[in-house]
Coordinates of C-alpha atoms in Angstrom, one line a residue:
M904 CA -100.6 75.5 5.1
K905 CA -98.8 77.4 7.8
K906 CA -100.0 75.0 10.4
N907 CA -98.7 72.0 8.3
L908 CA -95.4 73.8 7.9
F909 CA -95.2 74.4 11.6
I910 CA -95.8 70.7 12.3
L911 CA -93.2 69.7 9.8
L912 CA -90.6 72.1 11.2
T913 CA -91.5 70.8 14.7
L914 CA -91.0 67.2 13.7
L915 CA -87.7 68.0 12.0
F916 CA -86.5 70.0 15.0
S917 CA -87.6 67.1 17.3
N918 CA -85.7 64.5 15.2
A919 CA -82.6 66.7 15.2
L920 CA -82.8 67.2 18.9
L921 CA -83.3 63.4 19.4
N922 CA -80.3 62.6 17.2
A923 CA -78.3 65.2 19.1
Q924 CA -79.3 63.6 22.4
Q925 CA -78.3 60.2 21.2
Q926 CA -74.8 61.2 20.1
G927 CA -72.3 60.1 22.6
C928 CA -70.1 57.2 23.9
N929 CA -70.7 54.1 25.9
C930 CA -68.0 53.5 28.6
F931 CA -67.8 50.4 30.6
L932 CA -66.4 50.2 34.1
L933 CA -65.2 47.1 35.9
T934 CA -66.2 47.3 39.6
E935 CA -65.6 45.3 42.7
N936 CA -67.7 45.5 45.8
N937 CA -67.2 43.0 48.7
K938 CA -65.2 40.8 46.2
K939 CA -68.2 40.8 43.8
L940 CA -67.1 41.7 40.3
E941 CA -69.4 43.5 37.8
I942 CA -69.2 45.6 34.7
E943 CA -71.4 48.7 34.5
K944 CA -72.3 50.7 31.4
V945 CA -72.3 54.5 31.5
F946 CA -73.4 56.6 28.6
I947 CA -71.6 59.9 28.1
Q948 CA -73.2 62.5 25.8
E949 CA -71.1 64.1 23.1
G950 CA -69.1 66.9 24.5
N951 CA -69.6 65.9 28.1
T952 CA -67.1 64.7 30.7
E953 CA -67.7 62.4 33.6
I954 CA -65.4 62.2 36.7
F955 CA -65.3 59.1 38.8
N956 CA -63.8 59.0 42.3
D957 CA -65.4 55.7 43.4
T958 CA -62.9 53.3 44.8
T959 CA -65.1 50.3 43.8
I960 CA -64.1 51.1 40.2
I961 CA -61.1 48.8 39.3
T962 CA -60.6 50.1 35.7
P963 CA -62.4 51.1 32.6
V964 CA -62.7 48.5 29.9
F965 CA -60.0 49.5 27.4
S966 CA -59.7 48.3 23.8
L967 CA -58.2 49.8 20.6
G968 CA -59.8 47.2 18.3
E969 CA -59.0 43.6 17.4
G970 CA -56.3 42.1 19.5
L971 CA -55.3 41.3 23.1
N972 CA -54.3 43.7 25.8
G973 CA -53.7 43.4 29.5
D974 CA -53.1 45.4 32.6
M975 CA -52.2 44.8 36.3
I976 CA -54.3 47.1 38.5
Q977 CA -52.8 47.6 41.9
K978 CA -55.1 48.5 44.8
E979 CA -53.3 51.9 45.2
R980 CA -54.3 53.0 41.7
R981 CA -58.0 52.8 42.6
K982 CA -57.5 55.8 45.0
G983 CA -57.1 58.1 42.1
T984 CA -59.6 59.8 39.8
L985 CA -60.9 58.5 36.4
I986 CA -61.9 61.2 33.9
A987 CA -63.9 60.1 30.9
Q988 CA -64.8 62.4 28.0
C989 CA -66.8 61.9 24.8
K990 CA -65.4 64.3 22.2
N991 CA -66.0 64.0 18.4
N992 CA -67.4 60.6 19.0
M993 CA -64.1 59.4 20.5
L994 CA -63.8 58.2 24.1
K995 CA -60.9 59.7 26.0
Y996 CA -59.7 58.5 29.4
R997 CA -57.3 60.2 31.8
F998 CA -56.1 59.0 35.2
R999 CA -55.3 61.6 37.9
D1000 CA -53.3 60.4 41.0
A1001 CA -53.5 62.0 44.5
A1002 CA -50.7 64.4 43.6
G1003 CA -52.7 65.7 40.6
N1004 CA -50.6 64.1 37.9
E1005 CA -52.6 63.0 34.9
K1006 CA -51.9 60.1 32.5
P1007 CA -54.0 59.8 29.3
L1008 CA -54.9 56.6 27.6
P1009 CA -55.0 56.4 23.7
D1010 CA -58.4 57.4 22.4
M1011 CA -61.0 54.7 21.8
N1012 CA -63.4 54.6 18.9
P1013 CA -66.8 53.3 20.1
K1014 CA -68.3 53.2 16.6
E1015 CA -65.6 50.8 15.5
L1016 CA -66.0 48.8 18.6
E1017 CA -69.7 48.3 17.8
K1018 CA -68.5 45.8 15.1
L1019 CA -66.6 43.7 17.7
N1020 CA -67.1 41.6 20.8
I1021 CA -64.9 42.3 23.9
R1022 CA -64.2 39.5 26.4
V1023 CA -62.9 40.8 29.7
N1024 CA -60.9 38.3 31.9
V1025 CA -60.4 39.3 35.5
K1026 CA -58.2 37.5 38.0
G1027 CA -57.6 38.5 41.7
R1028 CA -55.0 37.3 44.1
T1029 CA -56.9 34.2 45.2
G1030 CA -58.0 31.6 42.7
N1031 CA -61.7 32.0 43.5
I1032 CA -61.7 35.7 42.6
Q1033 CA -61.9 35.4 38.8
K1034 CA -64.6 36.1 36.3
A1035 CA -65.1 36.7 32.6
F1036 CA -67.5 39.1 30.9
L1037 CA -68.6 39.5 27.3
I1038 CA -69.5 42.9 25.9
E1039 CA -71.3 42.4 22.6
N1040 CA -71.3 45.1 19.9
Y1041 CA -70.0 47.5 22.6
N1042 CA -73.5 47.6 24.0
T1043 CA -74.8 44.6 26.0
I1044 CA -72.9 43.0 28.9
K1045 CA -73.2 39.4 30.1
E1046 CA -71.2 37.0 32.2
D1047 CA -69.2 34.5 30.1
N1048 CA -68.3 31.0 30.9
G1049 CA -65.1 29.2 30.0
P1050 CA -61.6 29.6 31.5
V1051 CA -60.4 33.0 32.6
I1052 CA -57.2 33.7 30.8
D1053 CA -54.1 35.7 31.9
M1054 CA -52.0 37.1 29.1
F1055 CA -49.1 37.5 31.5
G1056 CA -49.1 33.7 32.0
G1057 CA -49.4 33.9 35.8
K1058 CA -45.9 35.5 36.1
L1059 CA -47.1 38.7 38.0
T1060 CA -47.4 38.6 41.8
L1061 CA -50.6 40.0 43.1
Q1062 CA -51.3 41.5 46.5
E1063 CA -54.8 41.6 48.2
G1064 CA -57.0 44.0 46.2
D1065 CA -54.8 43.8 43.0
Y1066 CA -56.3 42.5 39.7
I1067 CA -55.0 41.3 36.4
I1068 CA -57.2 42.2 33.4
T1069 CA -56.9 40.5 30.0
T1070 CA -59.1 42.0 27.3
E1071 CA -59.8 40.1 24.1
T1072 CA -61.4 42.0 21.2
K1073 CA -62.6 40.0 18.2
K1074 CA -64.9 40.3 15.2
N1075 CA -68.4 39.0 15.7
L1076 CA -68.7 35.4 14.6
K1077 CA -70.6 35.2 11.3
T1078 CA -72.7 32.1 11.3
S1079 CA -74.5 30.6 8.3
V1080 CA -72.0 32.1 6.0
L1081 CA -70.1 29.0 4.7
S1082 CA -71.6 25.9 3.2
G1083 CA -70.2 23.2 1.1
S1084 CA -67.6 20.4 1.5
V1085 CA -64.0 19.6 0.8
N1086 CA -62.0 16.3 1.0
F1087 CA -59.2 16.1 3.6
K1088 CA -56.3 13.7 3.9
I1089 CA -54.4 12.7 7.0
I1090 CA -50.7 13.6 7.0
D1091 CA -48.8 12.7 10.2
N1092 CA -52.0 12.9 12.2
W1093 CA -53.0 16.3 10.8
M1094 CA -56.1 16.9 8.7
V1095 CA -55.0 18.6 5.6
V1096 CA -57.2 20.3 2.9
P1097 CA -56.4 22.0 -0.5
V1098 CA -56.7 25.7 -0.4
K1099 CA -56.4 28.1 -3.3
I1100 CA -55.5 31.8 -2.9
G1101 CA -56.4 34.0 -5.8
S1102 CA -55.3 32.6 -9.2
G1103 CA -52.6 30.4 -7.6
E1104 CA -52.4 26.6 -7.5
A1105 CA -54.1 24.7 -4.6
V1106 CA -51.8 24.1 -1.7
D1107 CA -52.0 22.2 1.5
F1108 CA -53.4 23.7 4.8
I1109 CA -53.8 22.1 8.2
V1110 CA -57.3 22.4 9.7
D1111 CA -56.6 23.8 13.2
L1112 CA -59.5 24.9 15.4
A1113 CA -57.0 26.1 18.0
A1114 CA -55.3 28.6 15.7
T1115 CA -57.2 31.8 16.2
S1116 CA -55.8 33.2 12.9
T1117 CA -55.3 31.6 9.5
V1118 CA -51.6 31.4 8.9
I1119 CA -49.8 31.3 5.5
S1120 CA -46.2 31.1 4.3
K1121 CA -44.9 34.2 2.5
T1122 CA -43.7 31.8 -0.2
I1123 CA -47.2 31.4 -1.6
L1124 CA -48.0 35.1 -1.7
P1125 CA -47.6 37.2 -4.9
E1126 CA -44.9 39.8 -4.8
S1127 CA -47.6 42.6 -4.8
A1128 CA -49.1 41.4 -1.5
V1129 CA -49.1 44.1 1.2
I1130 CA -48.0 42.8 4.6
R1131 CA -48.9 45.0 7.6
K1132 CA -46.4 44.8 10.5
M1133 CA -47.7 43.6 13.8
E1134 CA -46.4 45.1 17.0
M1135 CA -47.1 45.0 20.8
V1136 CA -47.2 48.3 22.5
E1137 CA -46.6 48.7 26.3
Y1138 CA -48.2 51.9 27.8
S1139 CA -46.7 53.1 31.1
A1140 CA -46.0 56.3 33.0
N1141 CA -42.6 56.3 31.5
G1142 CA -44.0 56.3 27.9
N1143 CA -44.8 53.8 25.3
N1144 CA -42.6 50.8 24.4
T1145 CA -43.0 49.0 21.1
K1146 CA -42.0 45.3 20.7
E1147 CA -42.1 42.9 17.8
A1148 CA -45.1 40.6 17.8
T1149 CA -44.5 36.8 17.9
M1150 CA -46.8 33.8 17.4
Q1151 CA -47.4 31.4 20.2
G1152 CA -47.2 27.6 19.4
A1153 CA -47.6 24.5 21.6
T1154 CA -43.9 24.4 22.4
G1155 CA -43.0 28.1 22.3
S1156 CA -43.1 31.4 20.5
T1157 CA -41.8 32.0 17.0
Q1158 CA -38.3 33.5 16.7
A1159 CA -37.8 37.2 16.0
G1160 CA -38.3 38.0 12.3
T1161 CA -40.4 34.9 11.7
L1162 CA -43.9 36.5 12.0
L1163 CA -43.9 39.2 9.2
G1164 CA -47.3 40.6 10.0
K1165 CA -50.8 40.4 8.5
T1166 CA -52.1 40.4 5.0
N1167 CA -55.7 40.7 3.7
L1168 CA -56.8 37.9 1.4
E1169 CA -59.8 39.0 -0.7
Q1170 CA -60.8 35.4 -1.2
L1171 CA -59.6 31.9 -0.7
E1172 CA -61.1 28.6 -1.8
I1173 CA -61.2 25.5 0.4
G1174 CA -62.2 23.0 -2.2
E1175 CA -65.6 24.2 -3.5
V1176 CA -66.0 26.6 -0.5
K1177 CA -65.2 30.2 -1.1
V1178 CA -64.3 32.4 1.8
D1179 CA -64.1 36.2 1.5
D1180 CA -62.0 38.7 3.5
V1181 CA -59.5 36.7 5.4
D1182 CA -56.9 38.6 7.5
A1183 CA -54.1 36.1 7.6
S1184 CA -50.9 36.0 9.6
V1185 CA -47.8 35.6 7.4
L1186 CA -44.7 33.6 8.4
I1187 CA -41.4 34.1 6.5
S1188 CA -41.4 30.3 6.2
F1189 CA -43.0 27.3 7.9
P1190 CA -41.0 24.9 10.1
E1191 CA -38.9 22.3 8.2
K1192 CA -41.2 19.4 9.3
L1193 CA -44.2 21.1 7.7
Q1194 CA -42.3 22.1 4.6
K1195 CA -41.2 18.6 4.0
A1196 CA -44.9 17.5 4.2
G1197 CA -45.8 20.1 1.6
I1198 CA -47.8 22.2 4.2
V1199 CA -47.7 26.0 3.7
G1200 CA -50.8 27.1 5.6
I1201 CA -53.0 26.7 8.6
L1202 CA -56.7 27.2 8.4
G1203 CA -57.7 28.8 11.7
S1204 CA -60.9 29.4 13.6
D1205 CA -61.3 32.8 12.1
V1206 CA -62.5 30.9 9.0
L1207 CA -63.7 27.6 10.4
L1208 CA -66.2 29.3 12.8
R1209 CA -68.0 31.0 9.9
A1210 CA -70.6 28.3 9.8
N1211 CA -73.4 26.9 12.0
V1212 CA -71.8 23.5 12.2
L1213 CA -68.5 22.1 11.0
T1214 CA -68.5 18.3 10.5
F1215 CA -65.6 15.9 9.8
H1216 CA -66.5 12.5 8.3
D1217 CA -64.2 9.4 8.2
V1218 CA -61.8 11.0 10.7
N1219 CA -60.6 7.5 11.6
S1220 CA -59.5 6.9 8.0
Q1221 CA -56.7 8.3 5.9
N1222 CA -59.1 10.3 3.8
G1223 CA -62.3 12.0 4.7
T1224 CA -64.7 15.0 4.1
M1225 CA -65.0 18.3 5.9
V1226 CA -68.5 19.8 5.6
F1227 CA -69.5 23.3 6.5
G1228 CA -73.1 23.6 7.7
D1229 CA -73.8 19.8 7.8
E1230 CA -75.7 19.0 11.0
T1231 CA -78.0 16.2 9.6
E1232 CA -75.9 13.2 10.5
A1233 CA -75.2 14.5 14.0
K1234 CA -78.9 14.8 14.7
V1235 CA -80.1 11.4 13.4
N1236 CA -77.3 9.2 14.7
P1237 CA -76.7 8.3 18.4
S1238 CA -73.7 10.3 19.5
I1239 CA -71.8 11.7 22.4
Q1240 CA -72.6 15.4 22.8
I1241 CA -70.3 17.6 24.9
P1242 CA -70.7 21.4 25.6
F1243 CA -67.8 23.8 25.1
S1244 CA -67.1 27.4 25.8
I1245 CA -64.9 29.9 24.0
A1246 CA -62.1 31.9 25.7
G1247 CA -59.2 33.6 23.9
G1248 CA -60.8 32.5 20.7
L1249 CA -60.2 28.9 21.7
L1250 CA -62.7 26.1 22.4
F1251 CA -62.7 24.5 25.8
A1252 CA -64.7 21.6 27.2
D1253 CA -65.0 20.6 30.9
G1254 CA -63.6 17.2 31.7
T1255 CA -61.5 15.1 34.0
I1256 CA -58.2 13.2 33.9
G1257 CA -58.5 10.5 36.5
E1258 CA -60.5 12.2 39.2
A1259 CA -59.1 15.7 38.6
L1260 CA -61.2 18.4 37.0
I1261 CA -59.7 19.9 33.9
K1262 CA -60.6 22.0 30.9
F1263 CA -59.7 20.5 27.5
L1264 CA -58.6 22.8 24.7
L1265 CA -60.2 21.3 21.5
D1266 CA -57.3 21.3 19.1
T1267 CA -57.6 19.7 15.7
G1268 CA -54.1 21.1 14.9
A1269 CA -52.4 19.1 17.7
R1270 CA -51.5 15.6 16.6
E1271 CA -51.8 14.3 20.2
T1272 CA -53.4 15.0 23.5
I1273 CA -51.0 16.8 25.8
L1274 CA -51.1 17.3 29.6
S1275 CA -48.7 19.7 31.4
N1276 CA -46.3 18.4 34.0
E1277 CA -47.5 21.1 36.3
F1278 CA -51.1 19.8 36.3
A1279 CA -50.1 16.2 36.7
K1280 CA -47.9 17.0 39.7
E1281 CA -50.3 19.3 41.5
N1282 CA -53.2 16.8 41.0
H1283 CA -51.3 13.6 41.7
I1284 CA -52.3 12.1 38.4
D1285 CA -51.5 8.3 38.2
Y1286 CA -49.9 7.2 34.9
N1287 CA -47.8 4.5 33.4
I1288 CA -44.9 5.5 31.2
V1289 CA -45.1 4.1 27.7
V1290 CA -42.3 6.0 25.9
H1291 CA -39.6 7.9 27.7
N1292 CA -38.2 10.0 24.8
K1293 CA -41.3 11.4 23.1
I1294 CA -40.5 14.4 20.9
I1295 CA -43.2 17.2 20.4
T1296 CA -42.9 20.1 17.9
G1297 CA -45.0 23.3 17.5
I1298 CA -45.4 26.0 14.9
D1299 CA -42.2 27.6 16.3
G1300 CA -40.3 24.6 15.0
K1301 CA -38.7 23.9 18.3
S1302 CA -38.6 20.3 19.5
K1303 CA -39.1 19.3 23.2
N1304 CA -38.7 16.1 25.1
A1305 CA -41.8 14.7 26.7
L1306 CA -43.2 11.4 28.0
L1307 CA -45.9 9.3 26.4
V1308 CA -48.0 8.0 29.3
E1309 CA -51.2 6.0 29.9
V1310 CA -53.8 7.5 32.3
P1311 CA -56.6 5.5 33.9
S1312 CA -59.3 7.6 32.2
I1313 CA -60.3 10.8 30.4
G1314 CA -63.8 12.2 31.2
L1315 CA -65.8 14.5 28.9
G1316 CA -69.2 15.6 30.1
R1317 CA -70.8 12.4 31.5
F1318 CA -68.7 10.1 29.3
K1319 CA -65.4 8.3 30.3
F1320 CA -62.7 6.9 28.0
Q1321 CA -60.6 4.3 29.7
N1322 CA -56.8 3.8 29.6
E1323 CA -56.0 6.8 27.4
R1324 CA -52.5 7.5 26.1
I1325 CA -51.4 11.1 26.3
V1326 CA -48.2 13.2 26.1
L1327 CA -46.9 14.6 29.3
G1328 CA -44.8 17.7 28.9
D1329 CA -44.6 21.5 29.1
V1330 CA -47.3 23.2 27.0
A1331 CA -46.1 26.7 26.2
A1332 CA -49.5 27.6 24.6
L1333 CA -51.3 27.0 27.9
Q1334 CA -48.6 28.6 30.0
S1335 CA -48.8 31.8 27.9
F1336 CA -52.5 32.2 29.0
G1337 CA -51.9 31.1 32.6
L1338 CA -53.8 27.9 32.1
S1339 CA -51.2 25.2 32.5
K1340 CA -52.6 24.4 36.0
D1341 CA -56.2 24.2 34.7
A1342 CA -56.2 22.9 31.1
A1343 CA -54.9 20.3 28.7
I1344 CA -54.8 19.9 24.9
L1345 CA -57.3 17.4 23.4
G1346 CA -55.7 16.5 20.1
M1347 CA -56.1 14.3 17.1
T1348 CA -55.2 11.0 18.8
F1349 CA -58.6 11.4 20.6
F1350 CA -60.6 12.7 17.7
R1351 CA -59.4 9.9 15.4
K1352 CA -61.0 7.3 17.5
F1353 CA -64.3 8.3 15.9
S1354 CA -65.8 8.2 12.4
T1355 CA -67.6 11.5 12.7
V1356 CA -66.7 14.6 14.7
S1357 CA -69.1 17.6 14.5
F1358 CA -68.8 21.1 16.1
D1359 CA -72.0 23.1 16.6
F1360 CA -70.9 26.7 17.0
N1361 CA -74.4 28.0 17.5
N1362 CA -75.3 25.8 20.4
R1363 CA -71.7 25.4 21.6
N1364 CA -71.4 21.7 21.7
F1365 CA -69.5 19.0 19.8
S1366 CA -70.5 15.5 18.9
V1367 CA -68.4 12.4 18.3
I1368 CA -69.8 9.2 16.6
K1369 CA -68.1 5.8 16.5

């Protein structure tokens, strides 16, 4: 009996010791050695502190949860010391410069970050020094494809050895969650579906794969709805500076006071499809053009990507069907299949305009395909002007003048589409991510050439069927 008790106590002690040994924090360090970028994982046991003096370390990967944050790391900063501590399961960073001055960062919560994915975008001075990494569940690291985004929009001047870091933190995509179908109608080249919130009446939402958050008008919320204010915080040696958050649209950002914040919707219904736990952005009101069309919401990728496959039937008609989880038709019919990548919560496909390489942002919320003046000029794109005074408008409600032009061809994967008409203008949404020289918006004027358009989020490709 005593022997059995001793074995039991030993097992309990061993398990307790093992659990104690496993308590701690992962920290991730972005490093550069001979212009080769990598992210390394270091485990710090609970209560321990690690000190890093290695000049190959550019910066620790920093995230406070869902959202976007950025930093410019100057070469001189890398000569200091990084101090990392795991205390009470919180990760604490401090920077110490050569004079001994210390600057702390806000505490990170690794347990909360385990529920999220972090994409780290790195850009150096020269265009070929850029890379993206994905940290899944705050554990595994892998290189990520797709464009490298810059939340400063390319406005910061870099010297040799400087880097711009843009960190995107998002919830893990839940696949195989949504199934069912809903009818859509075409209004002014938007796909519009009925959406019901709580016990309210069904209202019209635009289906927008390029909106990373579902957006609703405050006018359809009950008075009891709780709206959480959204802010941008700038951390510097001079202290913290808080700014009002805005929403970026194709033609610009929303005005101050337009974006009220976020509200949690316990459930919304898209036709017969029920969606739980949607954290929606709230606008005080929608632009006049949308209001006149009866549109009071935008269904974003935070909802649409909760399925293996999202298929649109009869896209080239005035009425069609959106099906969550329908991949049958895409498999049995001959189709064009094109791979895509995800960056900044947006879907991008490699392609060409004329002979110039470009990344297309797949945007079902854009009524037309749009190319930036900057890209056309730098790549000497040939085009014929069809309309001189084309007007484009985004979620900000601002109108901008543009050109409607015809280009010799648009290429996607190994497929080419001849004599395509596109809008040529300034695209604020791409400028805000520093992508106006690299990307264009592929909008509904392209997708509506086809009867069926299907997005496979598991395998990251989309299909179009005539």
